[in-house]
C-alpha cells in the first residue's frame, strides 16, 4: 500500500469518528486526536457542527406534546392477562399505588421520593411561572401571559433542579418563565425580543443547554 | 439529600409491576422516543402508536432489561425495531425517490438557491430527504448523542458498521447538498 493511500485511509478513519467528538462521546485519547485534527482542519469542525445543529433542529421541531398520552399505555398494560397491579393515573396515584406493592424497602423509598420530588418540582416551578409572567405582563382578558411578544423556547428541567436554582439561572440569563407545566413537565421560557437575531437566539439556547445541571431539554419555540 | 430516582431503579420497579414507575419513565423518555420514530416513519399517527407500543413493550419485557445498557439505549432499540417493522409492513423503500427527486428538481445555480434558503434550512431539507437508515444513524449520534457502542446496540450491528454507516450517510448528505448547489468541500 502506498503512503498516499495509507494517509487517505487514516483520514477516512478519522472522519468516521469526528461526529462523536461533537457530542463528547469519544474516548479521551480519540478526543485528543480529534482536537489535533480539527486544529489543522477547522473547516471539518464547521461541517460537523452544522450537521449536528441541523439534526438537532430537525428533531426538536417535532412536537411530541400532542402524542403524549400515557393513558393509552396504561389501558394497554391493564389489558394484559398476567401483570401485577397498578393502573394509570397521575404521579399522586402512582405514589399511593406504590405503597400497596411488596418491594425492597430501599427501592420503594427511593421511587416514592422521586415521585414526590417530581410533583413538588413541577408545583414549585409552576409558582415561578406565575411570579415571573404576571409581574411583567398581563393580558387584557386576564388570561395567560404566554404571548407577550418575544422569542420563546420550550424547556424540560432536569429532575433535580430546584425552583430557586432555576430562577437564579433565568435571572442571570435575562430570561423568564411564561407558561407551563404542559405534558411531560414542559415549560415555556421567553429568551429575548421577538426580533432577536438567529445568532442571539442560538447563543441563548446554547447558554441554556450548557446548564445541563438544571436543563434537560431545550426546544425552539414556534 | 435523596436525588430523583434513576432509570435503572425505575426499570426495576417496572419489572416488579409498578405502572407508576412506567409512567415516570414515559414522562422522561417519550418525547425522544416519539421523535426518533417520527423521523423514521414520517407520520404523526403511526409514530404515536408505535411510541406507545415501545412503552408497552418495556412493561412486558422489563425483566429482560440489563443494567449494562442505559435505559435510553434499550428503549431506542425497541423503538428502532418497532419502526423498522412498521416500515416493512408499509413496504416503504429505504430511499425516498420522490423526495429526492423533488429536491433535485429544485436544484438551481448556487446563487439562486442561496437566495431562496439559508444554508441551515437547506441542510435540514437534505437530511430529511436521506434514506431512513441514514437519518436514523445521524439522529442517534447527533441528537440522541449515543456512543459508537450504544448506537451499535440500538441497531444491533457491529461498531465498525456504525462508523461506516454514519460516514456513508454524511457523504450522501454532501452529495445531496451539492446537487442543491452547496459544495461543502467534503468528502
Short mmCIF file of C-alpha atoms in Angstrom, two decimals:
data_model
loop_
_atom_site.label_atom_id
_atom_site.label_comp_id
_atom_site.label_asym_id
_atom_site.label_seq_id
_atom_site.Cartn_x
_atom_site.Cartn_y
_atom_site.Cartn_z
CA UNK A 1 0.00 0.00 0.00
CA UNK A 2 1.38 3.41 -0.91
CA UNK A 3 1.99 6.13 1.64
CA UNK A 4 -0.64 8.28 -0.05
CA UNK A 5 -3.36 5.65 0.18
CA UNK A 6 -2.36 4.94 3.76
CA UNK A 7 -2.82 8.62 4.60
CA UNK A 8 -6.17 8.55 2.86
CA UNK A 9 -7.28 5.55 4.91
CA UNK A 10 -6.19 7.24 8.10
CA UNK A 11 -8.11 10.36 7.13
CA UNK A 12 -11.23 8.35 6.43
CA UNK A 13 -10.86 6.53 9.74
CA UNK A 14 -10.76 9.89 11.48
CA UNK A 15 -13.74 11.23 9.58
CA UNK A 16 -15.75 8.28 10.85
CA UNK A 17 -15.07 9.31 14.43
CA UNK A 18 -15.48 13.06 14.15
CA UNK A 19 -19.26 13.22 14.68
CA UNK A 20 -18.83 11.57 18.06
CA UNK A 21 -16.47 14.36 19.05
CA UNK A 22 -19.29 16.87 18.56
CA UNK A 23 -21.29 15.16 21.29
CA UNK A 24 -18.42 14.38 23.62
CA UNK A 25 -18.77 10.63 23.12
CA UNK A 26 -15.19 9.84 22.15
CA UNK A 27 -12.68 8.20 24.43
CA UNK A 28 -10.20 10.69 25.88
CA UNK A 29 -7.43 9.50 23.57
CA UNK A 30 -9.61 9.70 20.46
CA UNK A 31 -10.90 13.09 21.59
CA UNK A 32 -7.32 14.35 21.86
CA UNK A 33 -6.55 13.07 18.38
CA UNK A 34 -9.68 14.72 17.06
CA UNK A 35 -8.72 18.03 18.69
CA UNK A 36 -5.35 17.91 16.95
CA UNK A 37 -7.06 17.07 13.68
CA UNK A 38 -9.52 19.93 14.00
CA UNK A 39 -6.74 22.39 14.74
CA UNK A 40 -5.35 21.54 11.33
CA UNK A 41 -8.72 21.22 9.58
CA UNK A 42 -11.09 23.80 11.09
CA UNK A 43 -13.35 23.51 8.04
CA UNK A 44 -14.17 19.94 9.04
CA UNK A 45 -15.17 21.07 12.50
CA UNK A 46 -17.57 23.56 10.96
CA UNK A 47 -19.12 20.85 8.80
CA UNK A 48 -19.66 18.63 11.83
CA UNK A 49 -21.18 21.46 13.86
CA UNK A 50 -23.53 22.41 11.05
CA UNK A 51 -24.67 18.83 10.71
CA UNK A 52 -25.25 18.48 14.43
CA UNK A 53 -27.27 21.67 14.72
CA UNK A 54 -29.35 20.76 11.67
CA UNK A 55 -30.13 17.30 13.05
CA UNK A 56 -30.98 18.68 16.49
CA UNK A 57 -33.18 21.37 14.98
CA UNK A 58 -34.98 18.84 12.81
CA UNK A 59 -35.71 16.68 15.83
CA UNK A 60 -36.73 19.48 18.13
CA UNK A 61 -39.06 20.89 15.51
CA UNK A 62 -41.19 17.79 16.09
CA UNK A 63 -43.67 18.47 18.84
CA UNK A 64 -44.24 15.40 20.96
CA UNK A 65 -46.74 17.14 23.19
CA UNK A 66 -49.89 16.10 21.35
CA UNK A 67 -48.73 12.49 21.17
CA UNK A 68 -48.01 12.40 24.89
CA UNK A 69 -50.76 10.19 26.23
CA UNK A 70 -49.84 7.75 28.96
CA UNK A 71 -53.49 6.82 29.47
CA UNK A 72 -53.38 4.73 26.33
CA UNK A 73 -50.29 2.89 27.52
CA UNK A 74 -51.95 2.36 30.90
CA UNK A 75 -55.02 0.96 29.18
CA UNK A 76 -52.89 -1.39 27.10
CA UNK A 77 -50.94 -2.81 30.01
CA UNK A 78 -54.06 -3.17 32.13
CA UNK A 79 -55.49 -5.37 29.39
CA UNK A 80 -52.56 -7.75 29.60
CA UNK A 81 -53.52 -11.06 31.14
CA UNK A 82 -50.67 -11.60 33.58
CA UNK A 83 -49.45 -8.40 35.14
CA UNK A 84 -49.18 -7.15 38.68
CA UNK A 85 -51.45 -4.42 39.98
CA UNK A 86 -51.00 -0.73 39.25
CA UNK A 87 -53.08 1.20 36.78
CA UNK A 88 -52.57 4.57 35.11
CA UNK A 89 -53.33 7.85 36.84
CA UNK A 90 -51.06 10.72 37.70
CA UNK A 91 -47.98 10.89 39.88
CA UNK A 92 -50.06 11.17 43.04
CA UNK A 93 -51.87 7.97 42.15
CA UNK A 94 -48.51 6.41 41.46
CA UNK A 95 -47.43 7.26 44.98
CA UNK A 96 -50.48 5.67 46.56
CA UNK A 97 -50.19 2.60 44.36
CA UNK A 98 -46.57 2.37 45.25
CA UNK A 99 -47.21 1.64 48.89
CA UNK A 100 -49.60 -1.15 48.00
CA UNK A 101 -46.84 -3.14 46.37
CA UNK A 102 -44.50 -5.55 48.13
CA UNK A 103 -40.94 -4.46 47.40
CA UNK A 104 -37.41 -3.98 48.60
CA UNK A 105 -37.61 -1.19 51.17
CA UNK A 106 -34.79 0.95 49.81
CA UNK A 107 -36.11 0.83 46.27
CA UNK A 108 -39.59 1.60 47.50
CA UNK A 109 -38.48 4.72 49.34
CA UNK A 110 -36.26 5.89 46.50
CA UNK A 111 -39.08 5.69 43.99
CA UNK A 112 -41.54 7.28 46.39
CA UNK A 113 -39.18 10.19 47.00
CA UNK A 114 -38.71 10.54 43.25
CA UNK A 115 -42.44 10.69 42.65
CA UNK A 116 -42.84 13.29 45.39
CA UNK A 117 -39.92 15.29 44.02
CA UNK A 118 -41.41 15.36 40.56
CA UNK A 119 -44.74 16.58 41.87
CA UNK A 120 -43.08 19.09 44.18
CA UNK A 121 -40.71 20.34 41.50
CA UNK A 122 -43.49 20.83 38.99
CA UNK A 123 -45.56 22.73 41.52
CA UNK A 124 -42.63 24.88 42.62
CA UNK A 125 -41.65 25.80 39.09
CA UNK A 126 -45.31 26.46 38.35
CA UNK A 127 -45.22 29.11 41.06
CA UNK A 128 -42.25 30.65 39.26
CA UNK A 129 -44.32 30.85 36.10
CA UNK A 130 -47.00 32.81 37.89
CA UNK A 131 -44.44 35.07 39.56
CA UNK A 132 -42.28 35.76 36.54
CA UNK A 133 -45.01 36.11 33.94
CA UNK A 134 -47.56 38.12 35.93
CA UNK A 135 -45.02 40.56 37.31
CA UNK A 136 -44.07 41.74 33.87
CA UNK A 137 -47.02 41.25 31.62
CA UNK A 138 -50.73 40.76 31.74
CA UNK A 139 -53.36 40.32 29.08
CA UNK A 140 -56.45 42.46 28.82
CA UNK A 141 -58.61 39.43 29.37
CA UNK A 142 -56.67 38.43 32.41
CA UNK A 143 -55.77 35.15 30.73
CA UNK A 144 -52.43 33.52 30.12
CA UNK A 145 -49.47 35.81 29.80
CA UNK A 146 -47.80 33.43 27.39
CA UNK A 147 -47.78 35.50 24.27
CA UNK A 148 -46.05 38.64 25.27
CA UNK A 149 -44.09 39.45 22.13
CA UNK A 150 -40.77 37.75 22.21
CA UNK A 151 -38.74 34.70 21.31
CA UNK A 152 -39.52 31.53 23.20
CA UNK A 153 -38.17 28.09 23.85
CA UNK A 154 -39.74 25.07 25.45
CA UNK A 155 -37.79 23.56 28.30
CA UNK A 156 -37.84 20.45 30.35
CA UNK A 157 -35.85 20.99 33.52
CA UNK A 158 -33.57 18.35 35.00
CA UNK A 159 -35.19 16.16 37.59
CA UNK A 160 -33.17 17.52 40.48
CA UNK A 161 -33.47 21.19 39.55
CA UNK A 162 -34.93 23.38 42.27
CA UNK A 163 -37.17 26.37 41.62
CA UNK A 164 -34.65 28.66 43.31
CA UNK A 165 -31.81 27.47 41.11
CA UNK A 166 -33.94 27.80 38.00
CA UNK A 167 -35.00 31.32 38.97
CA UNK A 168 -31.39 32.31 39.56
CA UNK A 169 -30.29 30.88 36.24
CA UNK A 170 -33.05 32.60 34.29
CA UNK A 171 -32.44 35.92 36.00
CA UNK A 172 -28.76 35.66 35.19
CA UNK A 173 -29.57 35.00 31.54
CA UNK A 174 -32.25 37.73 31.44
CA UNK A 175 -34.93 35.19 30.61
CA UNK A 176 -38.17 34.25 32.32
CA UNK A 177 -40.73 31.52 32.58
CA UNK A 178 -44.02 32.44 30.95
CA UNK A 179 -46.03 29.24 30.76
CA UNK A 180 -46.27 25.67 31.97
CA UNK A 181 -46.19 23.00 33.02
CA UNK A 182 -47.57 21.22 29.96
CA UNK A 183 -47.49 17.49 29.31
CA UNK A 184 -44.22 15.87 30.27
CA UNK A 185 -43.31 18.78 32.57
CA UNK A 186 -42.57 21.23 29.77
CA UNK A 187 -42.30 24.96 30.38
CA UNK A 188 -42.12 27.94 28.03
CA UNK A 189 -39.33 30.42 28.56
CA UNK A 190 -39.03 33.85 26.98
CA UNK A 191 -35.41 34.21 25.92
CA UNK A 192 -35.50 37.62 24.27
CA UNK A 193 -37.24 40.03 21.97
CA UNK A 194 -39.25 38.83 19.02
CA UNK A 195 -36.75 40.25 16.56
CA UNK A 196 -33.65 38.81 18.17
CA UNK A 197 -31.18 37.56 15.59
CA UNK A 198 -30.66 33.90 14.83
CA UNK A 199 -27.19 34.15 16.27
CA UNK A 200 -28.50 35.64 19.52
CA UNK A 201 -31.19 33.00 19.68
CA UNK A 202 -28.64 30.22 19.12
CA UNK A 203 -26.45 31.71 21.80
CA UNK A 204 -29.34 31.91 24.24
CA UNK A 205 -30.25 28.28 23.58
CA UNK A 206 -26.63 27.25 23.93
CA UNK A 207 -26.47 29.05 27.27
CA UNK A 208 -29.45 27.08 28.50
CA UNK A 209 -28.10 23.79 27.20
CA UNK A 210 -24.81 24.50 28.91
CA UNK A 211 -26.68 24.35 32.21
CA UNK A 212 -27.22 20.61 31.99
CA UNK A 213 -27.39 20.51 35.78
CA UNK A 214 -30.73 22.33 35.55
CA UNK A 215 -31.92 21.88 31.98
CA UNK A 216 -32.69 18.53 30.43
CA UNK A 217 -34.13 19.55 27.05
CA UNK A 218 -34.45 22.85 25.18
CA UNK A 219 -36.68 23.06 22.14
CA UNK A 220 -37.03 26.06 19.88
CA UNK A 221 -40.31 27.87 20.19
CA UNK A 222 -42.63 28.09 17.22
CA UNK B 1 -30.24 14.65 50.14
CA UNK B 2 -32.01 12.00 48.15
CA UNK B 3 -31.99 12.70 44.44
CA UNK B 4 -34.55 11.69 41.86
CA UNK B 5 -34.75 8.03 41.14
CA UNK B 6 -32.63 6.80 38.24
CA UNK B 7 -33.79 4.92 35.19
CA UNK B 8 -32.31 1.65 36.43
CA UNK B 9 -34.37 1.78 39.58
CA UNK B 10 -37.46 2.73 37.64
CA UNK B 11 -36.88 -0.24 35.36
CA UNK B 12 -36.61 -2.46 38.41
CA UNK B 13 -39.93 -1.12 39.61
CA UNK B 14 -41.50 -1.65 36.20
CA UNK B 15 -40.24 -5.23 36.21
CA UNK B 16 -41.93 -5.63 39.59
CA UNK B 17 -45.19 -4.42 38.09
CA UNK B 18 -45.26 -0.76 39.14
CA UNK B 19 -47.14 1.12 36.45
CA UNK B 20 -46.37 4.37 38.27
CA UNK B 21 -42.68 3.80 37.56
CA UNK B 22 -43.55 3.21 33.92
CA UNK B 23 -45.43 6.50 33.91
CA UNK B 24 -42.36 8.32 35.17
CA UNK B 25 -40.22 6.62 32.54
CA UNK B 26 -42.78 7.63 29.95
CA UNK B 27 -42.70 11.26 31.02
CA UNK B 28 -38.93 11.21 30.94
CA UNK B 29 -38.33 9.47 27.61
CA UNK B 30 -41.47 9.74 25.50
CA UNK B 31 -40.52 12.94 23.63
CA UNK B 32 -37.24 11.47 22.41
CA UNK B 33 -38.77 8.11 21.55
CA UNK B 34 -41.62 9.77 19.68
CA UNK B 35 -39.27 11.97 17.70
CA UNK B 36 -36.96 9.07 16.90
CA UNK B 37 -39.85 7.05 15.49
CA UNK B 38 -41.46 10.00 13.74
CA UNK B 39 -38.23 10.68 11.90
CA UNK B 40 -38.30 7.14 10.58
CA UNK B 41 -41.97 6.60 9.76
CA UNK B 42 -42.77 10.25 8.95
CA UNK B 43 -46.32 10.01 10.20
CA UNK B 44 -47.61 11.51 13.44
CA UNK B 45 -50.35 8.97 13.98
CA UNK B 46 -48.15 5.96 13.29
CA UNK B 47 -45.36 7.42 15.41
CA UNK B 48 -47.77 8.00 18.30
CA UNK B 49 -48.99 4.42 18.15
CA UNK B 50 -45.50 2.98 17.89
CA UNK B 51 -44.13 5.16 20.67
CA UNK B 52 -46.86 3.93 22.98
CA UNK B 53 -46.11 0.37 21.93
CA UNK B 54 -42.50 0.89 22.90
CA UNK B 55 -43.56 1.56 26.48
CA UNK B 56 -45.98 -1.34 26.43
CA UNK B 57 -43.05 -3.49 25.28
CA UNK B 58 -40.95 -2.01 28.06
CA UNK B 59 -43.62 -3.07 30.53
CA UNK B 60 -43.86 -6.52 29.02
CA UNK B 61 -40.13 -7.16 28.79
CA UNK B 62 -38.80 -5.13 31.71
CA UNK B 63 -37.40 -8.24 33.33
CA UNK B 64 -35.08 -8.73 30.37
CA UNK B 65 -33.60 -5.26 30.80
CA UNK B 66 -29.93 -5.46 31.72
CA UNK B 67 -28.20 -2.66 33.52
CA UNK B 68 -25.13 -2.92 31.33
CA UNK B 69 -27.00 -0.79 28.81
CA UNK B 70 -28.73 2.51 29.51
CA UNK B 71 -32.50 2.51 29.67
CA UNK B 72 -32.42 5.13 26.92
CA UNK B 73 -30.46 2.81 24.67
CA UNK B 74 -32.77 -0.06 25.50
CA UNK B 75 -35.88 1.96 24.71
CA UNK B 76 -34.36 3.28 21.49
CA UNK B 77 -33.56 -0.27 20.49
CA UNK B 78 -37.19 -1.26 20.95
CA UNK B 79 -38.24 1.86 19.05
CA UNK B 80 -35.89 1.04 16.19
CA UNK B 81 -37.31 -2.47 15.86
CA UNK B 82 -40.88 -1.22 16.04
CA UNK B 83 -40.30 1.49 13.44
CA UNK B 84 -38.40 -0.71 11.02
CA UNK B 85 -41.05 -3.40 11.33
CA UNK B 86 -43.76 -0.83 10.59
CA UNK B 87 -41.83 0.42 7.58
CA UNK B 88 -41.53 -3.08 6.23
CA UNK B 89 -45.23 -3.57 6.60
CA UNK B 90 -45.85 -0.40 4.69
CA UNK B 91 -43.28 -1.56 2.11
CA UNK B 92 -41.67 1.83 2.07
CA UNK B 93 -38.42 1.97 0.20
CA UNK B 94 -35.31 2.86 2.12
CA UNK B 95 -34.58 5.59 -0.37
CA UNK B 96 -37.40 8.02 -0.79
CA UNK B 97 -37.21 8.60 -4.51
CA UNK B 98 -40.00 11.14 -4.59
CA UNK B 99 -38.42 13.43 -2.06
CA UNK B 100 -35.01 13.04 -3.61
CA UNK B 101 -36.47 13.90 -6.99
CA UNK B 102 -38.24 16.91 -5.53
CA UNK B 103 -35.00 18.10 -4.06
CA UNK B 104 -33.18 17.67 -7.35
CA UNK B 105 -35.95 19.41 -9.21
CA UNK B 106 -35.27 22.40 -7.03
CA UNK B 107 -31.60 22.29 -7.88
CA UNK B 108 -30.59 25.53 -9.42
CA UNK B 109 -27.41 27.51 -9.64
CA UNK B 110 -25.91 28.03 -6.22
CA UNK B 111 -26.58 31.74 -6.07
CA UNK B 112 -30.26 31.22 -6.80
CA UNK B 113 -30.57 28.51 -4.19
CA UNK B 114 -28.79 30.55 -1.58
CA UNK B 115 -31.13 33.43 -2.25
CA UNK B 116 -34.09 31.16 -1.60
CA UNK B 117 -32.97 29.48 1.54
CA UNK B 118 -30.28 29.93 4.09
CA UNK B 119 -27.83 27.11 4.44
CA UNK B 120 -29.20 25.67 7.65
CA UNK B 121 -32.66 25.22 6.24
CA UNK B 122 -31.27 23.60 3.12
CA UNK B 123 -29.17 21.29 5.25
CA UNK B 124 -32.25 20.21 7.21
CA UNK B 125 -34.13 19.70 3.98
CA UNK B 126 -31.39 17.46 2.63
CA UNK B 127 -31.19 15.49 5.88
CA UNK B 128 -34.92 14.89 5.68
CA UNK B 129 -34.50 13.65 2.11
CA UNK B 130 -31.98 10.99 3.12
CA UNK B 131 -32.97 7.32 3.30
CA UNK B 132 -34.38 6.48 6.70
CA UNK B 133 -31.33 4.43 7.69
CA UNK B 134 -29.13 7.46 7.06
CA UNK B 135 -31.40 9.78 9.01
CA UNK B 136 -31.59 7.25 11.79
CA UNK B 137 -27.84 6.99 12.32
CA UNK B 138 -27.47 10.78 12.16
CA UNK B 139 -30.25 11.15 14.75
CA UNK B 140 -28.75 8.55 17.06
CA UNK B 141 -25.34 10.17 17.01
CA UNK B 142 -26.11 13.88 16.83
CA UNK B 143 -29.46 14.17 18.61
CA UNK B 144 -29.56 11.22 20.97
CA UNK B 145 -25.80 11.58 21.50
CA UNK B 146 -25.06 7.88 21.59
CA UNK B 147 -21.55 6.50 21.54
CA UNK B 148 -20.40 4.07 18.85
CA UNK B 149 -21.12 1.15 21.15
CA UNK B 150 -24.56 2.42 22.16
CA UNK B 151 -25.60 3.04 18.56
CA UNK B 152 -24.39 -0.47 17.70
CA UNK B 153 -26.56 -1.85 20.49
CA UNK B 154 -29.64 0.03 19.34
CA UNK B 155 -29.25 -1.03 15.71
CA UNK B 156 -27.89 -4.49 16.55
CA UNK B 157 -24.95 -4.08 14.20
CA UNK B 158 -21.17 -4.17 14.76
CA UNK B 159 -19.45 -0.99 15.88
CA UNK B 160 -17.48 -0.86 12.65
CA UNK B 161 -20.74 -0.85 10.72
CA UNK B 162 -21.98 2.06 12.81
CA UNK B 163 -18.95 4.09 11.76
CA UNK B 164 -19.19 3.20 8.09
CA UNK B 165 -22.97 3.75 8.04
CA UNK B 166 -22.52 7.17 9.58
CA UNK B 167 -19.74 8.01 7.16
CA UNK B 168 -21.86 6.91 4.22
CA UNK B 169 -24.83 8.93 5.45
CA UNK B 170 -22.70 12.04 5.73
CA UNK B 171 -21.25 11.51 2.27
CA UNK B 172 -24.73 11.08 0.85
CA UNK B 173 -25.76 14.28 2.61
CA UNK B 174 -22.86 16.10 0.97
CA UNK B 175 -23.92 14.75 -2.42
CA UNK B 176 -27.48 15.95 -1.91
CA UNK B 177 -26.23 19.37 -0.84
CA UNK B 178 -24.00 19.55 -3.86
CA UNK B 179 -26.92 18.79 -6.14
CA UNK B 180 -28.81 21.56 -4.40
CA UNK B 181 -25.98 23.97 -5.00
CA UNK B 182 -23.92 23.80 -1.81
CA UNK B 183 -20.45 22.32 -2.05
CA UNK B 184 -19.12 21.67 1.43
CA UNK B 185 -15.69 20.72 0.16
CA UNK B 186 -16.11 17.30 1.74
CA UNK B 187 -15.64 14.44 1.08
#
